[in-house]
Amino acid sequence: MPNKLARAVAQLREKDESQPLMYCSATQMVSQNLEHLKVWPADIPRPLSLYNALIENVCVGCTMVFNKQTLQLVRKKIPATLNNVIMHDWWIYLCTASFGEVVFDPEPSIWYRQHQNNVLGGSTDGLVSKWRKRLSRFVKGKNRYILSKQARQFVQLYGQDMPSQLYRDVDQFLDSYQKGVFSRMKYIGQSPFYRQSRLDNWIYKLVFILGKL
């Protein structure tokens, strides 16, 4: 969109610029013929905090604008290997949400082109099809353990710098995940971590209990 950068900079300047800041926006998904499909993410009802970023990425990389503090934060501790980093935009979201502030703009800043051979990106599947595919990926192992591995990698690099309460909550999350199924069931009922959608949240809880996060 023509005003993408101007909107981002204006919204970031309303915040405390001494801390890490990151802007991201919704996207207007379009077909391969540029016909409008839907806006994604359409609704962000819960805070863009570490408690979301640890288990879900709602920040599309091509919409991101961040300040120098965020750049320095991410460059400060680059993982020795990227095998445990799911995606670059998710990692930046995780870093910024832990030490600064993330600003979400519900007005789309880009057209996100979809076509039949998309490898990554938003999906236009119906609800049933979407969740059948997602559960299948976990059951068949394609997504197995990637969330817990990324969380552990993040704590290894940034744990000593995190606010004490955040560190304790992440540590309890990882510790509970390593225990038996009954301990995982007990923990997940009071876990402070969440995904934005209610249905996504139930999927997260199920996968955690199954030990395949």
Short mmCIF file of C-alpha atoms in Angstrom, two decimals:
data_model
loop_
_atom_site.label_atom_id
_atom_site.label_comp_id
_atom_site.label_asym_id
_atom_site.label_seq_id
_atom_site.Cartn_x
_atom_site.Cartn_y
_atom_site.Cartn_z
CA MET A 1 0.00 0.00 0.00
CA PRO A 2 1.32 3.52 -0.78
CA ASN A 3 1.25 4.69 2.84
CA LYS A 4 2.66 1.52 4.43
CA LEU A 5 5.90 2.99 5.83
CA ALA A 6 4.34 6.30 6.82
CA ARG A 7 1.64 4.55 8.88
CA ALA A 8 4.20 2.32 10.54
CA VAL A 9 6.56 5.14 11.49
CA ALA A 10 3.72 7.31 12.78
CA GLN A 11 2.42 4.56 15.05
CA LEU A 12 5.88 3.65 16.35
CA ARG A 13 6.59 7.30 17.19
CA GLU A 14 3.63 7.27 19.57
CA LYS A 15 5.50 4.75 21.73
CA ASP A 16 8.56 4.91 23.97
CA GLU A 17 11.28 4.87 21.33
CA SER A 18 14.01 3.99 23.85
CA GLN A 19 12.73 0.39 23.94
CA PRO A 20 12.58 -2.25 21.19
CA LEU A 21 9.54 -1.53 19.02
CA MET A 22 8.03 -3.38 16.11
CA TYR A 23 5.07 -2.59 13.85
CA CYS A 24 3.17 -5.20 11.90
CA SER A 25 -0.16 -5.16 10.12
CA ALA A 26 -2.94 -7.26 8.74
CA THR A 27 -2.68 -8.33 5.10
CA GLN A 28 -5.23 -8.19 2.32
CA MET A 29 -5.14 -11.67 0.83
CA VAL A 30 -5.79 -11.73 -2.91
CA SER A 31 -6.02 -14.43 -5.57
CA GLN A 32 -3.45 -14.93 -8.31
CA ASN A 33 -5.65 -12.55 -10.33
CA LEU A 34 -5.56 -9.97 -7.50
CA GLU A 35 -9.18 -10.52 -6.48
CA HIS A 36 -9.76 -9.73 -2.80
CA LEU A 37 -10.23 -12.85 -0.66
CA LYS A 38 -10.06 -11.95 3.02
CA VAL A 39 -8.07 -9.95 5.56
CA TRP A 40 -5.58 -11.92 7.68
CA PRO A 41 -5.09 -11.77 10.61
CA ALA A 42 -8.59 -10.35 10.83
CA ASP A 43 -8.77 -10.14 14.61
CA ILE A 44 -6.12 -9.86 17.33
CA PRO A 45 -8.20 -9.95 20.55
CA ARG A 46 -5.34 -10.62 22.98
CA PRO A 47 -2.07 -8.79 23.70
CA LEU A 48 0.94 -9.32 21.43
CA SER A 49 3.13 -10.41 24.31
CA LEU A 50 5.64 -13.16 25.00
CA TYR A 51 2.70 -15.27 26.18
CA ASN A 52 1.44 -15.29 22.60
CA ALA A 53 4.75 -15.11 20.74
CA LEU A 54 6.16 -18.25 22.38
CA ILE A 55 3.56 -20.46 20.71
CA GLU A 56 2.10 -18.46 17.80
CA ASN A 57 3.25 -15.99 15.17
CA VAL A 58 0.70 -13.42 14.04
CA CYS A 59 3.27 -10.95 12.66
CA VAL A 60 3.77 -11.29 8.91
CA GLY A 61 7.39 -10.52 8.07
CA CYS A 62 6.72 -8.42 4.98
CA THR A 63 4.59 -6.01 7.05
CA MET A 64 7.19 -5.49 9.80
CA VAL A 65 8.89 -2.19 10.55
CA PHE A 66 11.11 -1.96 13.63
CA ASN A 67 13.45 0.48 15.30
CA LYS A 68 17.19 0.39 15.92
CA GLN A 69 16.73 -1.04 19.43
CA THR A 70 14.96 -4.09 18.00
CA LEU A 71 17.67 -4.56 15.38
CA GLN A 72 20.36 -4.42 18.06
CA LEU A 73 18.41 -6.82 20.29
CA VAL A 74 18.11 -9.43 17.54
CA ARG A 75 21.72 -9.05 16.36
CA LYS A 76 23.05 -9.23 19.92
CA LYS A 77 22.49 -12.98 20.24
CA ILE A 78 22.24 -14.74 16.91
CA PRO A 79 21.69 -18.51 17.34
CA ALA A 80 24.71 -20.61 16.35
CA THR A 81 22.39 -22.67 14.16
CA LEU A 82 18.98 -21.78 12.75
CA ASN A 83 17.71 -25.36 12.97
CA ASN A 84 15.56 -24.47 16.00
CA VAL A 85 14.27 -21.15 14.67
CA ILE A 86 10.96 -21.67 12.90
CA MET A 87 10.90 -18.46 10.85
CA HIS A 88 12.82 -15.18 10.94
CA ASP A 89 9.68 -13.07 11.48
CA TRP A 90 8.53 -15.29 14.35
CA TRP A 91 11.93 -14.96 16.04
CA ILE A 92 11.84 -11.15 15.75
CA TYR A 93 8.29 -11.11 17.16
CA LEU A 94 9.44 -13.27 20.08
CA CYS A 95 12.40 -11.00 20.83
CA THR A 96 10.43 -7.77 20.63
CA ALA A 97 7.47 -9.05 22.64
CA SER A 98 9.82 -10.15 25.42
CA PHE A 99 11.78 -6.91 25.77
CA GLY A 100 9.73 -4.17 24.15
CA GLU A 101 6.38 -3.57 22.49
CA VAL A 102 4.67 -4.84 19.35
CA VAL A 103 2.14 -2.61 17.55
CA PHE A 104 -0.49 -4.30 15.39
CA ASP A 105 -2.32 -2.33 12.71
CA PRO A 106 -5.65 -3.91 11.65
CA GLU A 107 -5.56 -1.94 8.38
CA PRO A 108 -3.78 -4.07 5.72
CA SER A 109 -0.48 -2.65 4.46
CA ILE A 110 0.06 -5.16 1.65
CA TRP A 111 -1.75 -7.37 -0.82
CA TYR A 112 -0.77 -10.96 -0.03
CA ARG A 113 -1.03 -12.95 -3.25
CA GLN A 114 -2.26 -16.53 -2.92
CA HIS A 115 -2.12 -19.25 -5.54
CA GLN A 116 -2.51 -23.01 -5.66
CA ASN A 117 1.21 -23.77 -5.26
CA ASN A 118 1.89 -21.57 -2.22
CA VAL A 119 4.54 -23.16 0.03
CA LEU A 120 4.09 -20.68 2.88
CA GLY A 121 1.63 -17.95 3.68
CA GLY A 122 -2.00 -17.49 4.53
CA SER A 123 -4.59 -20.05 3.62
CA THR A 124 -8.07 -19.69 2.19
CA ASP A 125 -9.16 -23.17 3.27
CA GLY A 126 -12.44 -23.58 5.08
CA LEU A 127 -12.44 -24.15 8.84
CA VAL A 128 -12.78 -27.94 8.72
CA SER A 129 -10.16 -28.35 6.00
CA LYS A 130 -7.77 -26.00 7.79
CA TRP A 131 -7.83 -27.95 11.05
CA ARG A 132 -7.75 -31.35 9.39
CA LYS A 133 -4.52 -30.33 7.64
CA ARG A 134 -3.03 -28.82 10.79
CA LEU A 135 -3.71 -31.86 12.95
CA SER A 136 -2.38 -34.12 10.21
CA ARG A 137 0.91 -32.20 10.15
CA PHE A 138 1.36 -32.71 13.88
CA VAL A 139 0.37 -36.38 13.85
CA LYS A 140 2.70 -37.18 10.94
CA GLY A 141 5.57 -35.34 12.60
CA LYS A 142 6.07 -32.48 10.13
CA ASN A 143 5.57 -29.88 12.89
CA ARG A 144 6.56 -32.07 15.83
CA TYR A 145 8.60 -30.41 18.57
CA ILE A 146 9.35 -27.22 16.62
CA LEU A 147 7.63 -24.91 19.10
CA SER A 148 9.32 -26.38 22.15
CA LYS A 149 12.71 -26.37 20.41
CA GLN A 150 12.40 -22.72 19.46
CA ALA A 151 11.28 -21.80 22.99
CA ARG A 152 14.25 -23.64 24.48
CA GLN A 153 16.64 -21.95 22.05
CA PHE A 154 15.25 -18.55 22.97
CA VAL A 155 15.64 -19.13 26.71
CA GLN A 156 19.20 -20.36 26.27
CA LEU A 157 20.14 -17.10 24.55
CA TYR A 158 17.98 -14.52 26.30
CA GLY A 159 16.86 -16.16 29.56
CA GLN A 160 19.29 -14.33 31.82
CA ASP A 161 18.15 -10.95 30.43
CA MET A 162 14.40 -11.58 30.64
CA PRO A 163 12.19 -10.04 33.33
CA SER A 164 12.08 -12.50 36.22
CA GLN A 165 8.36 -13.29 35.96
CA LEU A 166 8.57 -13.98 32.23
CA TYR A 167 11.57 -16.22 32.75
CA ARG A 168 9.81 -18.20 35.49
CA ASP A 169 6.72 -18.68 33.33
CA VAL A 170 8.72 -19.90 30.32
CA ASP A 171 10.84 -22.15 32.52
CA GLN A 172 7.70 -23.70 34.04
CA PHE A 173 6.25 -24.15 30.55
CA LEU A 174 9.33 -26.07 29.35
CA ASP A 175 9.70 -28.02 32.60
CA SER A 176 6.06 -29.14 32.54
CA TYR A 177 6.36 -30.13 28.90
CA GLN A 178 9.17 -32.55 29.76
CA LYS A 179 7.07 -34.37 32.37
CA GLY A 180 4.45 -37.09 31.98
CA VAL A 181 1.05 -36.71 30.39
CA PHE A 182 -0.78 -36.16 33.70
CA SER A 183 1.60 -33.38 34.69
CA ARG A 184 1.09 -31.79 31.27
CA MET A 185 -2.69 -32.02 31.69
CA LYS A 186 -2.47 -30.36 35.10
CA TYR A 187 -0.25 -27.57 33.83
CA ILE A 188 -2.11 -26.73 30.64
CA GLY A 189 -5.29 -25.80 32.52
CA GLN A 190 -3.51 -22.86 34.17
CA SER A 191 -0.92 -22.06 31.50
CA PRO A 192 -0.58 -18.30 30.86
CA PHE A 193 0.37 -18.88 27.20
CA TYR A 194 -2.24 -18.51 24.50
CA ARG A 195 -3.02 -18.37 20.82
CA GLN A 196 -5.31 -15.64 19.51
CA SER A 197 -8.17 -17.79 18.26
CA ARG A 198 -10.21 -19.84 20.74
CA LEU A 199 -10.07 -22.86 18.44
CA ASP A 200 -6.30 -22.41 17.95
CA ASN A 201 -5.97 -22.33 21.72
CA TRP A 202 -7.66 -25.71 22.08
CA ILE A 203 -5.38 -27.18 19.42
CA TYR A 204 -2.33 -25.82 21.27
CA LYS A 205 -3.52 -27.38 24.54
CA LEU A 206 -4.16 -30.76 22.87
CA VAL A 207 -0.77 -30.83 21.16
CA PHE A 208 0.94 -29.85 24.44
CA ILE A 209 -0.77 -32.70 26.29
CA LEU A 210 0.22 -35.13 23.54
CA GLY A 211 3.85 -34.01 23.92
CA LYS A 212 4.18 -33.03 20.25
CA LEU A 213 4.55 -29.26 20.60
#
